[in-house]
Amino acid sequence: MRMLAADIAWGMVLVLLETAAFAAFWFVESFKDWAAQGRPVPGAERRLLLVLWSGSTALAVAGFTAFRVGLLVTAVTQVLLAGILLLGAGTESCRRIGRARSRRRRRRAASR
C-alpha cells in the first residue's frame, strides 16, 4: 500500500514539475513576443518544436525508467504526457510545413 502511495505521489510531483517547466518556457516566449511589439521573434517556432520533441522524448525515457523500477502509475502518467506533447509537436510541424508550402507557391506564382 505504501508503494502505491509513493508511486502516485512521485507521479504527481513529476507531472507538476514538468508542467511548471513548460509554463515557464511559455512565459519566457510570451515575454519575448510582448517585447518585440508585434514583430516576429526569430527562432520562436524552432524553439517550440525543440521543446515539444525533446520533452516528449525525455518523458518517454522517464516513463520507461519508472516502469523498470516498478512505479507503474508514474510510468503511465509519463507516457500519457509524452503522447500529449507528441500530438502538439505533430500539429506544430504540420502547420510549419503548410506555411512553407504556401510561401513556395506564392513565390512561384510571383515569378511567373
Short mmCIF file of N, CA and C in Angstrom, two decimals:
data_model
loop_
_atom_site.label_atom_id
_atom_site.label_comp_id
_atom_site.label_asym_id
_atom_site.label_seq_id
_atom_site.Cartn_x
_atom_site.Cartn_y
_atom_site.Cartn_z
N MET A 1 0.82 -1.20 0.00
CA MET A 1 0.00 0.00 0.00
C MET A 1 0.87 1.26 0.00
N ARG A 2 1.96 1.21 0.79
CA ARG A 2 2.85 2.37 0.83
C ARG A 2 3.51 2.58 -0.53
N MET A 3 3.82 1.48 -1.20
CA MET A 3 4.47 1.59 -2.51
C MET A 3 3.53 2.27 -3.51
N LEU A 4 2.25 1.93 -3.47
CA LEU A 4 1.28 2.55 -4.37
C LEU A 4 1.14 4.04 -4.05
N ALA A 5 1.11 4.39 -2.77
CA ALA A 5 1.01 5.80 -2.39
C ALA A 5 2.25 6.56 -2.83
N ALA A 6 3.42 5.95 -2.68
CA ALA A 6 4.66 6.60 -3.13
C ALA A 6 4.67 6.74 -4.64
N ASP A 7 4.15 5.74 -5.33
CA ASP A 7 4.08 5.77 -6.79
C ASP A 7 3.19 6.92 -7.26
N ILE A 8 2.03 7.04 -6.67
CA ILE A 8 1.10 8.11 -7.05
C ILE A 8 1.70 9.48 -6.70
N ALA A 9 2.31 9.59 -5.53
CA ALA A 9 2.92 10.86 -5.13
C ALA A 9 4.05 11.24 -6.08
N TRP A 10 4.91 10.29 -6.42
CA TRP A 10 6.03 10.56 -7.33
C TRP A 10 5.51 10.97 -8.71
N GLY A 11 4.47 10.29 -9.18
CA GLY A 11 3.86 10.66 -10.46
C GLY A 11 3.31 12.08 -10.44
N MET A 12 2.66 12.45 -9.34
CA MET A 12 2.11 13.81 -9.24
C MET A 12 3.21 14.85 -9.19
N VAL A 13 4.27 14.57 -8.45
CA VAL A 13 5.38 15.51 -8.35
C VAL A 13 6.02 15.73 -9.72
N LEU A 14 6.25 14.65 -10.45
CA LEU A 14 6.86 14.78 -11.78
C LEU A 14 5.96 15.56 -12.74
N VAL A 15 4.67 15.28 -12.69
CA VAL A 15 3.74 16.00 -13.57
C VAL A 15 3.74 17.49 -13.23
N LEU A 16 3.73 17.82 -11.96
CA LEU A 16 3.74 19.22 -11.55
C LEU A 16 5.04 19.91 -11.98
N LEU A 17 6.17 19.25 -11.81
CA LEU A 17 7.45 19.83 -12.22
C LEU A 17 7.51 20.04 -13.73
N GLU A 18 7.04 19.07 -14.49
CA GLU A 18 7.06 19.20 -15.94
C GLU A 18 6.11 20.29 -16.42
N THR A 19 4.96 20.38 -15.79
CA THR A 19 4.01 21.43 -16.15
C THR A 19 4.59 22.81 -15.81
N ALA A 20 5.25 22.91 -14.67
CA ALA A 20 5.86 24.19 -14.30
C ALA A 20 6.97 24.57 -15.26
N ALA A 21 7.77 23.60 -15.70
CA ALA A 21 8.85 23.89 -16.65
C ALA A 21 8.28 24.35 -17.98
N PHE A 22 7.22 23.69 -18.46
CA PHE A 22 6.61 24.10 -19.73
C PHE A 22 5.94 25.46 -19.61
N ALA A 23 5.32 25.73 -18.47
CA ALA A 23 4.70 27.05 -18.26
C ALA A 23 5.76 28.14 -18.21
N ALA A 24 6.91 27.85 -17.60
CA ALA A 24 7.99 28.83 -17.56
C ALA A 24 8.51 29.11 -18.97
N PHE A 25 8.66 28.07 -19.77
CA PHE A 25 9.09 28.25 -21.16
C PHE A 25 8.08 29.11 -21.91
N TRP A 26 6.80 28.80 -21.73
CA TRP A 26 5.74 29.54 -22.42
C TRP A 26 5.74 31.01 -21.99
N PHE A 27 5.97 31.27 -20.69
CA PHE A 27 6.03 32.64 -20.18
C PHE A 27 7.18 33.40 -20.81
N VAL A 28 8.35 32.78 -20.89
CA VAL A 28 9.52 33.44 -21.48
C VAL A 28 9.26 33.76 -22.95
N GLU A 29 8.69 32.81 -23.67
CA GLU A 29 8.40 33.05 -25.09
C GLU A 29 7.34 34.14 -25.26
N SER A 30 6.35 34.16 -24.40
CA SER A 30 5.33 35.21 -24.47
C SER A 30 5.93 36.57 -24.15
N PHE A 31 6.86 36.59 -23.21
CA PHE A 31 7.54 37.84 -22.87
C PHE A 31 8.36 38.35 -24.05
N LYS A 32 8.99 37.45 -24.78
CA LYS A 32 9.74 37.84 -25.98
C LYS A 32 8.80 38.41 -27.04
N ASP A 33 7.62 37.78 -27.20
CA ASP A 33 6.63 38.30 -28.16
C ASP A 33 6.18 39.70 -27.75
N TRP A 34 5.93 39.90 -26.46
CA TRP A 34 5.50 41.20 -25.98
C TRP A 34 6.59 42.25 -26.21
N ALA A 35 7.84 41.88 -25.94
CA ALA A 35 8.94 42.82 -26.11
C ALA A 35 9.17 43.18 -27.58
N ALA A 36 8.82 42.27 -28.48
CA ALA A 36 9.00 42.53 -29.91
C ALA A 36 7.93 43.47 -30.45
N GLN A 37 6.89 43.73 -29.69
CA GLN A 37 5.80 44.65 -30.06
C GLN A 37 5.18 44.32 -31.41
N GLY A 38 4.82 43.05 -31.58
CA GLY A 38 4.12 42.65 -32.79
C GLY A 38 5.01 42.17 -33.92
N ARG A 39 6.29 42.44 -33.83
CA ARG A 39 7.21 41.95 -34.86
C ARG A 39 7.48 40.47 -34.62
N PRO A 40 7.83 39.73 -35.66
CA PRO A 40 8.13 38.32 -35.46
C PRO A 40 9.41 38.11 -34.65
N VAL A 41 9.40 37.11 -33.79
CA VAL A 41 10.57 36.78 -32.98
C VAL A 41 11.34 35.69 -33.70
N PRO A 42 12.61 35.93 -34.03
CA PRO A 42 13.36 34.91 -34.78
C PRO A 42 13.58 33.64 -33.96
N GLY A 43 13.31 32.51 -34.60
CA GLY A 43 13.56 31.21 -33.98
C GLY A 43 12.50 30.73 -33.01
N ALA A 44 11.38 31.41 -32.91
CA ALA A 44 10.35 31.03 -31.93
C ALA A 44 9.77 29.66 -32.25
N GLU A 45 9.49 29.41 -33.53
CA GLU A 45 8.92 28.11 -33.91
C GLU A 45 9.92 26.99 -33.66
N ARG A 46 11.17 27.24 -33.98
CA ARG A 46 12.19 26.21 -33.76
C ARG A 46 12.31 25.86 -32.28
N ARG A 47 12.30 26.88 -31.43
CA ARG A 47 12.42 26.62 -30.00
C ARG A 47 11.21 25.83 -29.49
N LEU A 48 10.01 26.17 -29.96
CA LEU A 48 8.82 25.45 -29.53
C LEU A 48 8.89 23.99 -29.97
N LEU A 49 9.27 23.76 -31.22
CA LEU A 49 9.36 22.38 -31.69
C LEU A 49 10.45 21.62 -30.94
N LEU A 50 11.56 22.28 -30.66
CA LEU A 50 12.63 21.62 -29.91
C LEU A 50 12.15 21.21 -28.52
N VAL A 51 11.43 22.11 -27.86
CA VAL A 51 10.92 21.79 -26.52
C VAL A 51 9.89 20.66 -26.59
N LEU A 52 9.01 20.69 -27.57
CA LEU A 52 7.99 19.65 -27.66
C LEU A 52 8.60 18.29 -27.98
N TRP A 53 9.51 18.24 -28.96
CA TRP A 53 10.10 16.94 -29.33
C TRP A 53 11.02 16.42 -28.24
N SER A 54 11.90 17.27 -27.72
CA SER A 54 12.83 16.78 -26.68
C SER A 54 12.09 16.48 -25.38
N GLY A 55 11.05 17.26 -25.09
CA GLY A 55 10.26 16.99 -23.89
C GLY A 55 9.54 15.66 -23.96
N SER A 56 8.97 15.35 -25.12
CA SER A 56 8.28 14.07 -25.25
C SER A 56 9.26 12.91 -25.18
N THR A 57 10.46 13.09 -25.72
CA THR A 57 11.47 12.04 -25.64
C THR A 57 11.90 11.83 -24.19
N ALA A 58 12.13 12.91 -23.47
CA ALA A 58 12.53 12.79 -22.07
C ALA A 58 11.44 12.15 -21.22
N LEU A 59 10.19 12.48 -21.50
CA LEU A 59 9.08 11.87 -20.76
C LEU A 59 8.97 10.38 -21.05
N ALA A 60 9.19 10.00 -22.30
CA ALA A 60 9.15 8.58 -22.64
C ALA A 60 10.26 7.81 -21.92
N VAL A 61 11.44 8.40 -21.87
CA VAL A 61 12.55 7.76 -21.15
C VAL A 61 12.24 7.67 -19.65
N ALA A 62 11.67 8.74 -19.10
CA ALA A 62 11.30 8.72 -17.68
C ALA A 62 10.23 7.66 -17.41
N GLY A 63 9.28 7.55 -18.34
CA GLY A 63 8.24 6.53 -18.18
C GLY A 63 8.80 5.12 -18.24
N PHE A 64 9.73 4.89 -19.16
CA PHE A 64 10.36 3.58 -19.26
C PHE A 64 11.16 3.26 -18.01
N THR A 65 11.90 4.24 -17.50
CA THR A 65 12.68 4.04 -16.29
C THR A 65 11.77 3.76 -15.10
N ALA A 66 10.68 4.52 -14.99
CA ALA A 66 9.74 4.28 -13.89
C ALA A 66 9.12 2.89 -13.99
N PHE A 67 8.85 2.44 -15.20
CA PHE A 67 8.30 1.10 -15.39
C PHE A 67 9.31 0.04 -14.95
N ARG A 68 10.58 0.25 -15.30
CA ARG A 68 11.62 -0.72 -14.93
C ARG A 68 11.82 -0.78 -13.42
N VAL A 69 11.62 0.36 -12.75
CA VAL A 69 11.77 0.40 -11.29
C VAL A 69 10.55 -0.21 -10.60
N GLY A 70 9.41 -0.19 -11.27
CA GLY A 70 8.20 -0.75 -10.70
C GLY A 70 7.16 0.28 -10.32
N LEU A 71 7.36 1.53 -10.74
CA LEU A 71 6.39 2.60 -10.47
C LEU A 71 5.43 2.70 -11.65
N LEU A 72 4.40 1.87 -11.64
CA LEU A 72 3.52 1.77 -12.81
C LEU A 72 2.68 3.02 -13.03
N VAL A 73 2.16 3.63 -11.97
CA VAL A 73 1.34 4.83 -12.12
C VAL A 73 2.18 5.97 -12.69
N THR A 74 3.40 6.11 -12.19
CA THR A 74 4.31 7.13 -12.70
C THR A 74 4.62 6.88 -14.17
N ALA A 75 4.85 5.62 -14.51
CA ALA A 75 5.16 5.28 -15.91
C ALA A 75 4.00 5.64 -16.83
N VAL A 76 2.79 5.34 -16.41
CA VAL A 76 1.61 5.63 -17.25
C VAL A 76 1.44 7.14 -17.41
N THR A 77 1.61 7.91 -16.34
CA THR A 77 1.45 9.36 -16.46
C THR A 77 2.52 9.96 -17.37
N GLN A 78 3.74 9.46 -17.27
CA GLN A 78 4.81 9.98 -18.12
C GLN A 78 4.55 9.66 -19.59
N VAL A 79 4.09 8.47 -19.87
CA VAL A 79 3.81 8.09 -21.26
C VAL A 79 2.62 8.87 -21.80
N LEU A 80 1.60 9.10 -20.98
CA LEU A 80 0.46 9.92 -21.43
C LEU A 80 0.89 11.35 -21.73
N LEU A 81 1.72 11.93 -20.87
CA LEU A 81 2.22 13.28 -21.13
C LEU A 81 3.09 13.32 -22.38
N ALA A 82 3.88 12.28 -22.59
CA ALA A 82 4.70 12.22 -23.81
C ALA A 82 3.81 12.18 -25.04
N GLY A 83 2.71 11.43 -24.97
CA GLY A 83 1.78 11.38 -26.09
C GLY A 83 1.14 12.73 -26.37
N ILE A 84 0.78 13.44 -25.32
CA ILE A 84 0.19 14.77 -25.50
C ILE A 84 1.19 15.72 -26.14
N LEU A 85 2.44 15.69 -25.69
CA LEU A 85 3.46 16.55 -26.29
C LEU A 85 3.74 16.16 -27.74
N LEU A 86 3.70 14.87 -28.04
CA LEU A 86 3.90 14.43 -29.43
C LEU A 86 2.77 14.92 -30.33
N LEU A 87 1.54 14.91 -29.81
CA LEU A 87 0.43 15.46 -30.61
C LEU A 87 0.63 16.95 -30.87
N GLY A 88 1.07 17.69 -29.87
CA GLY A 88 1.34 19.11 -30.05
C GLY A 88 2.48 19.34 -31.03
N ALA A 89 3.53 18.54 -30.93
CA ALA A 89 4.67 18.68 -31.84
C ALA A 89 4.26 18.35 -33.28
N GLY A 90 3.45 17.32 -33.43
CA GLY A 90 2.98 16.97 -34.77
C GLY A 90 2.12 18.06 -35.38
N THR A 91 1.25 18.65 -34.57
CA THR A 91 0.40 19.74 -35.07
C THR A 91 1.24 20.94 -35.49
N GLU A 92 2.20 21.32 -34.65
CA GLU A 92 3.06 22.46 -34.99
C GLU A 92 3.92 22.17 -36.22
N SER A 93 4.39 20.95 -36.34
CA SER A 93 5.20 20.59 -37.52
C SER A 93 4.36 20.68 -38.79
N CYS A 94 3.13 20.20 -38.74
CA CYS A 94 2.25 20.27 -39.91
C CYS A 94 1.95 21.71 -40.28
N ARG A 95 1.73 22.56 -39.28
CA ARG A 95 1.49 23.98 -39.57
C ARG A 95 2.71 24.61 -40.24
N ARG A 96 3.88 24.28 -39.73
CA ARG A 96 5.11 24.85 -40.30
C ARG A 96 5.31 24.39 -41.73
N ILE A 97 5.07 23.10 -42.00
CA ILE A 97 5.20 22.58 -43.35
C ILE A 97 4.19 23.25 -44.28
N GLY A 98 2.96 23.44 -43.80
CA GLY A 98 1.93 24.10 -44.60
C GLY A 98 2.29 25.53 -44.94
N ARG A 99 2.85 26.25 -43.97
CA ARG A 99 3.28 27.63 -44.24
C ARG A 99 4.41 27.68 -45.25
N ALA A 100 5.35 26.76 -45.13
CA ALA A 100 6.48 26.73 -46.07
C ALA A 100 6.00 26.43 -47.48
N ARG A 101 5.04 25.52 -47.60
CA ARG A 101 4.50 25.19 -48.93
C ARG A 101 3.75 26.37 -49.53
N SER A 102 2.97 27.06 -48.70
CA SER A 102 2.21 28.21 -49.23
C SER A 102 3.15 29.33 -49.65
N ARG A 103 4.24 29.55 -48.90
CA ARG A 103 5.23 30.55 -49.30
C ARG A 103 5.87 30.18 -50.63
N ARG A 104 6.21 28.91 -50.78
CA ARG A 104 6.83 28.45 -52.01
C ARG A 104 5.88 28.64 -53.20
N ARG A 105 4.60 28.33 -52.99
CA ARG A 105 3.61 28.52 -54.06
C ARG A 105 3.49 29.99 -54.43
N ARG A 106 3.47 30.86 -53.42
CA ARG A 106 3.36 32.30 -53.69
C ARG A 106 4.58 32.82 -54.45
N ARG A 107 5.77 32.33 -54.09
CA ARG A 107 6.99 32.76 -54.81
C ARG A 107 6.96 32.30 -56.26
N ARG A 108 6.51 31.07 -56.47
CA ARG A 108 6.42 30.56 -57.85
C ARG A 108 5.42 31.36 -58.67
N ALA A 109 4.28 31.69 -58.04
CA ALA A 109 3.25 32.45 -58.76
C ALA A 109 3.74 33.87 -59.05
N ALA A 110 4.51 34.43 -58.15
CA ALA A 110 5.01 35.80 -58.36
C ALA A 110 6.09 35.85 -59.43
N SER A 111 6.84 34.77 -59.58
CA SER A 111 7.93 34.78 -60.57
C SER A 111 7.42 34.52 -61.99
N ARG A 112 6.22 34.05 -62.13
CA ARG A 112 5.66 33.76 -63.48
C ARG A 112 5.20 34.98 -64.14
#
